[in-house]
mmCIF file of C-alpha atoms and ligand atoms in Angstrom:
data_model
loop_
_atom_site.group_PDB
_atom_site.id
_atom_site.type_symbol
_atom_site.label_atom_id
_atom_site.label_comp_id
_atom_site.label_asym_id
_atom_site.label_seq_id
_atom_site.Cartn_x
_atom_site.Cartn_y
_atom_site.Cartn_z
ATOM 1 C CA MET A 7 98.224 46.426 63.775
ATOM 2 C CA ASN A 8 99.886 49.755 64.607
ATOM 3 C CA ALA A 9 101.298 52.386 62.303
ATOM 4 C CA ALA A 10 103.299 55.375 63.449
ATOM 5 C CA ARG A 11 102.664 58.493 61.438
ATOM 6 C CA PHE A 12 105.571 58.422 58.981
ATOM 7 C CA ILE A 13 105.424 61.089 56.277
ATOM 8 C CA VAL A 14 107.938 61.694 53.522
ATOM 9 C CA SER A 15 107.901 64.978 51.621
ATOM 10 C CA ASP A 16 108.773 65.572 47.952
ATOM 11 C CA ALA A 17 112.293 66.551 49.079
ATOM 12 C CA CYS A 18 113.064 62.818 49.567
ATOM 13 C CA VAL A 19 115.845 61.628 47.213
ATOM 14 C CA GLY A 20 115.375 57.926 48.010
ATOM 15 C CA CYS A 21 118.810 57.514 49.612
ATOM 16 C CA GLY A 22 117.497 54.830 51.963
ATOM 17 C CA ARG A 23 119.310 56.055 55.086
ATOM 18 C CA CYS A 24 116.096 56.086 57.099
ATOM 19 C CA VAL A 25 115.334 52.493 56.069
ATOM 20 C CA ASN A 26 118.821 51.277 56.946
ATOM 21 C CA VAL A 27 119.048 53.089 60.267
ATOM 22 C CA CYS A 28 115.669 51.982 61.630
ATOM 23 C CA PRO A 29 116.442 49.779 64.697
ATOM 24 C CA GLY A 30 113.026 48.115 64.611
ATOM 25 C CA GLY A 31 113.250 47.344 60.874
ATOM 26 C CA VAL A 32 109.781 48.724 60.224
ATOM 27 C CA LEU A 33 110.726 50.903 57.259
ATOM 28 C CA GLU A 34 111.046 49.611 53.722
ATOM 29 C CA MET A 35 111.780 51.142 50.344
ATOM 30 C CA GLY A 36 108.795 51.175 48.001
ATOM 31 C CA ASP A 37 109.007 50.455 44.261
ATOM 32 C CA ASP A 38 108.743 54.208 43.764
ATOM 33 C CA ARG A 39 112.045 54.628 45.761
ATOM 34 C CA ARG A 40 110.139 56.241 48.587
ATOM 35 C CA PRO A 41 110.490 54.862 52.094
ATOM 36 C CA ARG A 42 107.341 53.781 53.878
ATOM 37 C CA MET A 43 106.456 52.198 57.187
ATOM 38 C CA ARG A 44 105.091 48.682 57.457
ATOM 39 C CA GLY A 45 102.376 47.915 59.979
ATOM 40 C CA PHE A 46 103.604 46.327 63.216
ATOM 41 C CA GLU A 47 102.073 44.570 66.188
ATOM 42 C CA GLU A 48 103.247 46.879 68.939
ATOM 43 C CA PHE A 49 105.613 49.740 69.605
ATOM 44 C CA GLY A 50 108.961 48.448 70.888
ATOM 45 C CA TRP A 51 111.459 45.736 69.999
ATOM 46 C CA ASN A 52 109.440 44.285 67.091
ATOM 47 C CA GLY A 53 107.938 47.534 65.910
ATOM 48 C CA CYS A 54 108.582 51.267 65.902
ATOM 49 C CA TRP A 55 110.849 52.201 68.835
ATOM 50 C CA LYS A 56 109.653 55.832 68.737
ATOM 51 C CA CYS A 57 113.345 56.716 68.432
ATOM 52 C CA ASP A 58 113.036 59.316 65.612
ATOM 53 C CA HIS A 59 116.253 58.051 64.001
ATOM 54 C CA CYS A 60 114.576 58.202 60.561
ATOM 55 C CA LEU A 61 113.884 61.890 61.040
ATOM 56 C CA ALA A 62 117.361 62.484 62.484
ATOM 57 C CA VAL A 63 119.342 60.956 59.587
ATOM 58 C CA CYS A 64 117.444 62.372 56.609
ATOM 59 C CA PRO A 65 119.895 64.717 54.808
ATOM 60 C CA MET A 66 117.012 66.411 53.016
ATOM 61 C CA GLY A 67 114.827 67.031 56.075
ATOM 62 C CA ALA A 68 112.108 65.116 54.236
ATOM 63 C CA VAL A 69 110.947 62.779 57.028
ATOM 64 C CA SER A 70 108.469 63.569 59.753
ATOM 65 C CA VAL A 71 107.427 60.862 62.177
ATOM 66 C CA LEU A 72 105.002 60.687 65.078
ATOM 67 C CA ASP A 73 104.003 64.282 64.285
ATOM 68 C CA LYS A 74 107.556 65.566 64.763
ATOM 69 C CA GLN A 75 109.017 67.868 62.126
ATOM 70 C CA PRO A 76 112.717 67.896 61.184
ATOM 71 C CA GLU A 77 112.947 71.679 61.468
ATOM 72 C CA ASP A 78 112.195 71.416 65.196
ATOM 73 C CA SER A 79 115.346 69.336 65.891
ATOM 74 C CA LEU A 80 118.478 70.814 67.447
ATOM 75 C CA PRO A 81 121.458 70.702 65.075
ATOM 76 C CA VAL A 82 124.111 68.039 65.740
ATOM 77 C CA ALA A 83 127.362 69.269 67.247
ATOM 78 C CA HIS A 84 130.474 69.168 65.074
ATOM 79 C CA SER A 85 133.444 67.495 66.711
ATOM 80 C CA SER A 86 135.820 70.429 66.142
ATOM 81 C CA GLU A 87 133.590 72.578 68.324
ATOM 82 C CA ALA A 88 132.064 69.945 70.582
ATOM 83 C CA ALA A 89 135.184 68.033 71.652
ATOM 84 C CA PRO A 90 136.980 70.922 73.419
ATOM 85 C CA VAL A 91 133.759 71.965 75.169
ATOM 86 C CA MET A 92 132.968 68.391 76.204
ATOM 87 C CA ASP A 93 136.540 67.863 77.418
ATOM 88 C CA ALA A 94 136.310 70.989 79.536
ATOM 89 C CA LEU A 95 132.943 69.957 80.953
ATOM 90 C CA VAL A 96 134.107 66.449 81.846
ATOM 91 C CA ALA A 97 137.374 67.698 83.354
ATOM 92 C CA GLY A 98 135.781 70.725 84.985
ATOM 93 C CA ARG A 99 132.643 69.199 86.539
ATOM 94 C CA ARG A 100 133.011 68.773 90.305
ATOM 95 C CA SER A 101 130.874 67.598 93.154
ATOM 96 C CA CYS A 102 129.597 70.749 94.803
ATOM 97 C CA ARG A 103 128.916 70.846 98.543
ATOM 98 C CA ARG A 104 128.438 74.570 99.083
ATOM 99 C CA TYR A 105 125.629 76.465 97.399
ATOM 100 C CA ARG A 106 124.219 79.946 97.151
ATOM 101 C CA ARG A 107 120.748 80.531 98.571
ATOM 102 C CA ARG A 108 119.019 81.034 95.282
ATOM 103 C CA ASN A 109 116.483 79.058 93.281
ATOM 104 C CA VAL A 110 117.459 77.907 89.816
ATOM 105 C CA PRO A 111 114.824 79.387 87.462
ATOM 106 C CA ARG A 112 112.187 76.864 86.476
ATOM 107 C CA ASP A 113 112.794 77.243 82.727
ATOM 108 C CA VAL A 114 116.468 76.298 83.201
ATOM 109 C CA VAL A 115 115.463 73.160 85.123
ATOM 110 C CA ASP A 116 112.698 72.235 82.690
ATOM 111 C CA GLN A 117 115.010 72.561 79.706
ATOM 112 C CA MET A 118 117.545 70.164 81.265
ATOM 113 C CA ILE A 119 114.830 67.649 82.099
ATOM 114 C CA ASP A 120 113.392 67.828 78.575
ATOM 115 C CA LEU A 121 116.824 66.996 77.182
ATOM 116 C CA LEU A 122 116.994 63.847 79.306
ATOM 117 C CA ALA A 123 114.551 62.175 76.907
ATOM 118 C CA ASN A 124 117.683 61.924 74.709
ATOM 119 C CA ALA A 125 119.728 59.997 77.266
ATOM 120 C CA PRO A 126 120.390 56.404 76.217
ATOM 121 C CA ASN A 127 117.904 53.995 77.769
ATOM 122 C CA GLY A 128 117.167 50.318 77.202
ATOM 123 C CA GLY A 129 114.980 49.854 74.120
ATOM 124 C CA ASN A 130 114.033 53.543 74.221
ATOM 125 C CA LYS A 131 111.340 52.612 76.748
ATOM 126 C CA GLN A 132 111.571 56.061 78.343
ATOM 127 C CA GLN A 133 110.541 54.668 81.687
ATOM 128 C CA VAL A 134 112.684 56.764 84.040
ATOM 129 C CA GLU A 135 110.643 59.084 86.249
ATOM 130 C CA PHE A 136 112.014 62.092 88.067
ATOM 131 C CA THR A 137 111.334 63.500 91.482
ATOM 132 C CA LEU A 138 112.309 67.125 91.693
ATOM 133 C CA VAL A 139 112.534 69.525 94.604
ATOM 134 C CA ASP A 140 113.442 72.797 92.920
ATOM 135 C CA ASP A 141 112.237 75.212 95.539
ATOM 136 C CA MET A 142 114.775 75.881 98.281
ATOM 137 C CA ASP A 143 112.175 76.511 101.008
ATOM 138 C CA ARG A 144 110.576 73.144 100.316
ATOM 139 C CA MET A 145 114.034 71.608 100.246
ATOM 140 C CA ASP A 146 114.754 73.117 103.681
ATOM 141 C CA ARG A 147 111.544 71.545 104.939
ATOM 142 C CA LEU A 148 112.520 68.137 103.547
ATOM 143 C CA ARG A 149 116.004 68.516 105.036
ATOM 144 C CA ALA A 150 114.523 69.274 108.455
ATOM 145 C CA VAL A 151 112.068 66.363 108.322
ATOM 146 C CA VAL A 152 114.784 63.873 107.329
ATOM 147 C CA ARG A 153 117.219 65.233 109.925
ATOM 148 C CA ASN A 154 114.703 65.047 112.778
ATOM 149 C CA ARG A 155 113.572 61.583 111.826
ATOM 150 C CA MET A 156 117.179 60.429 111.578
ATOM 151 C CA GLY A 157 117.734 61.714 115.112
ATOM 152 C CA GLN A 158 114.658 59.892 116.406
ATOM 153 C CA LEU A 159 115.725 56.643 114.730
ATOM 154 C CA ALA A 160 119.266 56.982 116.102
ATOM 155 C CA GLU A 161 117.808 57.269 119.619
ATOM 156 C CA GLN A 162 116.184 53.875 119.021
ATOM 157 C CA GLY A 163 119.495 52.476 117.743
ATOM 158 C CA ILE A 164 118.327 52.373 114.105
ATOM 159 C CA TYR A 165 120.852 53.499 111.480
ATOM 160 C CA PRO A 166 120.969 53.454 107.661
ATOM 161 C CA GLU A 167 122.376 50.331 106.045
ATOM 162 C CA GLY A 168 126.162 50.374 105.906
ATOM 163 C CA PHE A 169 126.234 53.265 108.329
ATOM 164 C CA GLY A 170 126.509 52.328 112.007
ATOM 165 C CA ARG A 171 126.303 54.376 115.170
ATOM 166 C CA GLU A 172 129.944 55.434 115.007
ATOM 167 C CA ALA A 173 129.696 56.728 111.438
ATOM 168 C CA TYR A 174 126.456 58.540 112.303
ATOM 169 C CA GLU A 175 128.058 60.234 115.284
ATOM 170 C CA ASP A 176 131.137 61.154 113.242
ATOM 171 C CA MET A 177 128.846 62.743 110.704
ATOM 172 C CA ARG A 178 126.974 64.722 113.318
ATOM 173 C CA GLY A 179 130.374 65.879 114.633
ATOM 174 C CA TRP A 180 131.475 67.011 111.168
ATOM 175 C CA GLU A 181 128.296 69.030 110.921
ATOM 176 C CA GLN A 182 129.695 71.163 113.749
ATOM 177 C CA THR A 183 133.182 71.466 112.269
ATOM 178 C CA VAL A 184 133.062 70.917 108.494
ATOM 179 C CA ARG A 185 129.660 71.633 106.904
ATOM 180 C CA PRO A 186 126.248 72.019 108.489
ATOM 181 C CA ASP A 187 124.429 69.539 106.230
ATOM 182 C CA MET A 188 126.178 66.249 105.553
ATOM 183 C CA PHE A 189 122.896 64.563 104.469
ATOM 184 C CA PHE A 190 122.116 66.661 101.413
ATOM 185 C CA CYS A 191 125.373 68.620 101.053
ATOM 186 C CA GLY A 192 123.466 71.873 101.645
ATOM 187 C CA ALA A 193 121.929 71.624 98.174
ATOM 188 C CA PRO A 194 118.997 73.986 97.531
ATOM 189 C CA HIS A 195 117.441 71.457 95.145
ATOM 190 C CA VAL A 196 117.457 67.720 94.573
ATOM 191 C CA PHE A 197 116.759 65.665 91.497
ATOM 192 C CA ILE A 198 115.998 61.951 91.912
ATOM 193 C CA PRO A 199 115.734 59.678 88.859
ATOM 194 C CA HIS A 200 113.899 56.381 89.482
ATOM 195 C CA ALA A 201 112.380 53.629 87.349
ATOM 196 C CA PRO A 202 110.146 50.583 87.792
ATOM 197 C CA LEU A 203 112.027 47.361 88.476
ATOM 198 C CA GLY A 204 111.147 44.316 86.413
ATOM 199 C CA ASN A 205 111.009 45.689 82.898
ATOM 200 C CA GLY A 206 113.955 46.628 80.699
ATOM 201 C CA GLU A 207 117.082 48.095 82.294
ATOM 202 C CA PRO A 208 115.917 50.391 85.097
ATOM 203 C CA VAL A 209 119.244 50.361 86.959
ATOM 204 C CA GLN A 210 121.333 51.439 84.014
ATOM 205 C CA ASP A 211 118.658 53.860 82.747
ATOM 206 C CA VAL A 212 118.506 55.647 86.087
ATOM 207 C CA ILE A 213 122.273 55.957 86.479
ATOM 208 C CA ILE A 214 122.661 57.239 82.932
ATOM 209 C CA ALA A 215 119.862 59.808 83.343
ATOM 210 C CA GLY A 216 121.546 61.028 86.533
ATOM 211 C CA THR A 217 124.928 61.234 84.865
ATOM 212 C CA TYR A 218 123.558 63.233 81.947
ATOM 213 C CA PHE A 219 121.743 65.543 84.339
ATOM 214 C CA GLU A 220 124.936 66.179 86.279
ATOM 215 C CA LEU A 221 126.782 67.144 83.082
ATOM 216 C CA LEU A 222 123.899 69.331 81.941
ATOM 217 C CA CYS A 223 124.198 71.134 85.282
ATOM 218 C CA ALA A 224 127.920 71.695 84.643
ATOM 219 C CA SER A 225 127.141 73.058 81.170
ATOM 220 C CA ARG A 226 124.868 75.679 82.710
ATOM 221 C CA GLY A 227 127.225 76.819 85.449
ATOM 222 C CA LEU A 228 125.300 74.926 88.110
ATOM 223 C CA GLY A 229 126.953 72.907 90.842
ATOM 224 C CA ALA A 230 125.754 69.356 91.425
ATOM 225 C CA VAL A 231 126.562 66.466 93.698
ATOM 226 C CA MET A 232 125.622 62.824 93.298
ATOM 227 C CA MET A 233 124.723 61.316 96.659
ATOM 228 C CA THR A 234 123.980 57.786 97.758
ATOM 229 C CA PHE A 235 124.086 58.348 101.501
ATOM 230 C CA PRO A 236 120.602 59.959 101.632
ATOM 231 C CA LEU A 237 119.251 56.910 99.762
ATOM 232 C CA ALA A 238 120.139 54.612 102.641
ATOM 233 C CA VAL A 239 118.465 57.131 104.944
ATOM 234 C CA LEU A 240 115.299 57.202 102.808
ATOM 235 C CA ASP A 241 115.099 53.415 102.968
ATOM 236 C CA LEU A 242 114.369 53.861 106.665
ATOM 237 C CA MET A 243 111.579 56.338 105.941
ATOM 238 C CA PRO A 244 109.001 54.799 103.577
ATOM 239 C CA ASP A 245 106.567 57.644 104.230
ATOM 240 C CA VAL A 246 109.135 60.266 103.152
ATOM 241 C CA ARG A 247 109.849 58.161 100.064
ATOM 242 C CA ALA A 248 106.103 58.129 99.376
ATOM 243 C CA LEU A 249 105.982 61.901 99.881
ATOM 244 C CA LEU A 250 108.642 62.154 97.179
ATOM 245 C CA ARG A 251 106.401 59.970 94.983
ATOM 246 C CA ILE A 252 108.987 57.222 94.666
ATOM 247 C CA PRO A 253 107.030 53.949 94.559
ATOM 248 C CA GLU A 254 108.422 50.985 96.503
ATOM 249 C CA SER A 255 108.711 49.070 93.220
ATOM 250 C CA HIS A 256 111.100 51.671 91.777
ATOM 251 C CA TYR A 257 114.876 51.522 91.664
ATOM 252 C CA VAL A 258 116.584 54.720 92.869
ATOM 253 C CA GLY A 259 120.285 54.905 92.085
ATOM 254 C CA MET A 260 121.262 58.276 93.436
ATOM 255 C CA ILE A 261 120.022 61.620 94.635
ATOM 256 C CA ILE A 262 121.543 64.599 92.868
ATOM 257 C CA GLY A 263 121.795 67.866 94.739
ATOM 258 C CA PHE A 264 122.120 70.939 92.538
ATOM 259 C CA GLY A 265 122.026 74.718 92.530
ATOM 260 C CA TYR A 266 124.242 77.749 92.033
ATOM 261 C CA PRO A 267 127.670 77.082 93.543
ATOM 262 C CA GLU A 268 128.959 79.269 96.357
ATOM 263 C CA ILE A 269 132.572 78.599 95.352
ATOM 264 C CA PRO A 270 133.037 78.375 91.576
ATOM 265 C CA TYR A 271 135.813 76.167 90.207
ATOM 266 C CA VAL A 272 138.096 78.033 87.825
ATOM 267 C CA ARG A 273 140.065 75.093 86.431
ATOM 268 C CA GLY A 274 139.898 71.332 86.179
ATOM 269 C CA THR A 275 141.620 68.999 88.621
ATOM 270 C CA GLN A 276 144.644 67.028 87.388
ATOM 271 C CA ARG A 277 143.651 63.449 88.015
ATOM 272 C CA CYS A 278 145.310 60.973 85.710
ATOM 273 C CA MET A 279 143.997 57.661 84.528
ATOM 274 C CA ASP A 280 146.139 54.866 85.975
ATOM 275 C CA PRO A 281 147.167 52.771 82.955
ATOM 276 C CA HIS A 282 146.524 49.617 85.017
ATOM 277 C CA ARG A 283 142.815 50.394 84.849
ATOM 278 C CA LEU A 284 142.827 49.914 81.096
ATOM 279 C CA HIS A 285 142.674 46.402 79.651
ATOM 280 C CA ARG A 286 142.989 46.691 75.919
ATOM 281 C CA LEU A 287 142.119 43.504 74.065
ATOM 282 C CA ASP A 288 145.262 41.789 72.834
ATOM 283 C CA LEU A 289 143.613 38.817 71.163
ATOM 284 C CA PRO A 290 145.953 37.303 68.547
ATOM 285 C CA LEU A 291 144.469 37.589 65.073
ATOM 286 C CA GLY A 292 143.869 34.320 63.199
ATOM 287 C CA THR A 293 146.126 33.388 60.297
ATOM 288 C CA GLY A 294 143.371 32.299 57.883
ATOM 289 C CA THR A 295 141.000 34.810 56.346
ATOM 290 C CA ASN A 296 138.097 33.246 58.274
ATOM 291 C CA GLY A 297 140.133 32.670 61.432
ATOM 292 C CA ARG A 298 140.121 28.878 60.911
ATOM 293 C CA ASN A 299 143.491 28.452 62.600
ATOM 294 C CA ASP A 300 142.444 30.601 65.480
ATOM 295 C CA ARG A 301 142.037 29.071 68.964
ATOM 296 C CA PHE A 302 139.062 31.361 69.491
ATOM 297 C CA GLN A 303 136.467 30.289 66.955
HETATM 298 C C1 FMN B 4 127.713 56.792 93.302
HETATM 299 C C2 FMN B 4 128.204 58.034 94.011
HETATM 300 C C3 FMN B 4 127.783 58.300 95.312
HETATM 301 C C4 FMN B 4 128.212 59.457 95.964
HETATM 302 N N1 FMN B 4 127.701 59.745 97.223
HETATM 303 C C5 FMN B 4 128.070 60.888 97.843
HETATM 304 C C6 FMN B 4 127.479 61.262 99.088
HETATM 305 O O1 FMN B 4 126.587 60.573 99.636
HETATM 306 N N2 FMN B 4 127.911 62.412 99.684
HETATM 307 C C7 FMN B 4 128.863 63.204 99.110
HETATM 308 O O2 FMN B 4 129.229 64.224 99.695
HETATM 309 N N3 FMN B 4 129.409 62.903 97.892
HETATM 310 C C8 FMN B 4 129.025 61.770 97.243
HETATM 311 N N4 FMN B 4 129.543 61.477 96.000
HETATM 312 C C9 FMN B 4 130.523 62.387 95.353
HETATM 313 C C10 FMN B 4 131.931 61.791 95.319
HETATM 314 O O3 FMN B 4 132.501 61.873 96.610
HETATM 315 C C11 FMN B 4 132.771 62.569 94.315
HETATM 316 O O4 FMN B 4 132.228 62.358 93.044
HETATM 317 C C12 FMN B 4 134.233 62.128 94.314
HETATM 318 O O5 FMN B 4 134.836 62.496 95.521
HETATM 319 C C13 FMN B 4 135.017 62.735 93.170
HETATM 320 O O6 FMN B 4 135.027 64.152 93.248
HETATM 321 P P1 FMN B 4 134.431 65.055 92.069
HETATM 322 O O7 FMN B 4 133.009 64.598 91.832
HETATM 323 O O8 FMN B 4 134.481 66.445 92.614
HETATM 324 O O9 FMN B 4 135.286 64.847 90.863
HETATM 325 C C14 FMN B 4 129.115 60.335 95.325
HETATM 326 C C15 FMN B 4 129.519 60.063 94.018
HETATM 327 C C16 FMN B 4 129.050 58.950 93.346
HETATM 328 C C17 FMN B 4 129.453 58.716 91.904
#
């Protein structure tokens, strides 16, 4: 039997929010109107999810759980302030393919990665791992290795999946005329979320972690680009994948290049959502109070 450390201070007013919010149902209200945690078999679906929701909802700051104290939480954002900032970030984020030659300071990167523990993930399993190249000289080395190996494979007639000889040659041509690095978009750093297949929702977890990371980059004035093309290339190079510490059993959804942008964007684009992409449910409501006359019961 497990028990997570769940401590309630004298500030508790017995409102029961922590009990009601608990997704694992492991909290209960005692006769003394104080919440307490029941024992449980294992952390996870049928026990404590390690989600900290109890700590996060307590209006009195009375709950500490798993040795975390309420005063160490970030405040929640209020919609009047958060919505305009979020709108601007979503509309203003862009895929960046030209970067300055400068490392992003480690504390900036570490802070973004720490925040990713808050990204939604199936059952709060926290199973996404991250490969990070945040030193531009090492990134240059990786770029050179991948580029040379790609060239050698092309000489043997081997190309990434979905990317034949013609596309490869086009790309090499564009590197002379458009941008010198079509593989990694010239990014000084890459961030690669990956998770073990076979347990929970690794595909969704990885994509969500990447999406949050991209927005965190935008919030800090960093450029970022999500890339899938280098993934197909890496599939041809198991030793490079191993060098990046991405096990064969892991799902990798995207590689994200990031760094300080060479060309900052000063306004959002003006893309509009095509109304045909929206399918709002138009299900007729039943006539009876319990929908007895409804075709959809
Ligand atoms: C799943 C996915 C894969 C992508 N792969 C690449 C890529 O390999 N190379 C690249 O230059 N851009 C890549 N992009 C960036 C898209 O081209 C870009 O998001 C799109 O053109 C919209 O532009 P914006 O991001 O500036 O709004 C990818 C984006 C996504 C979401």
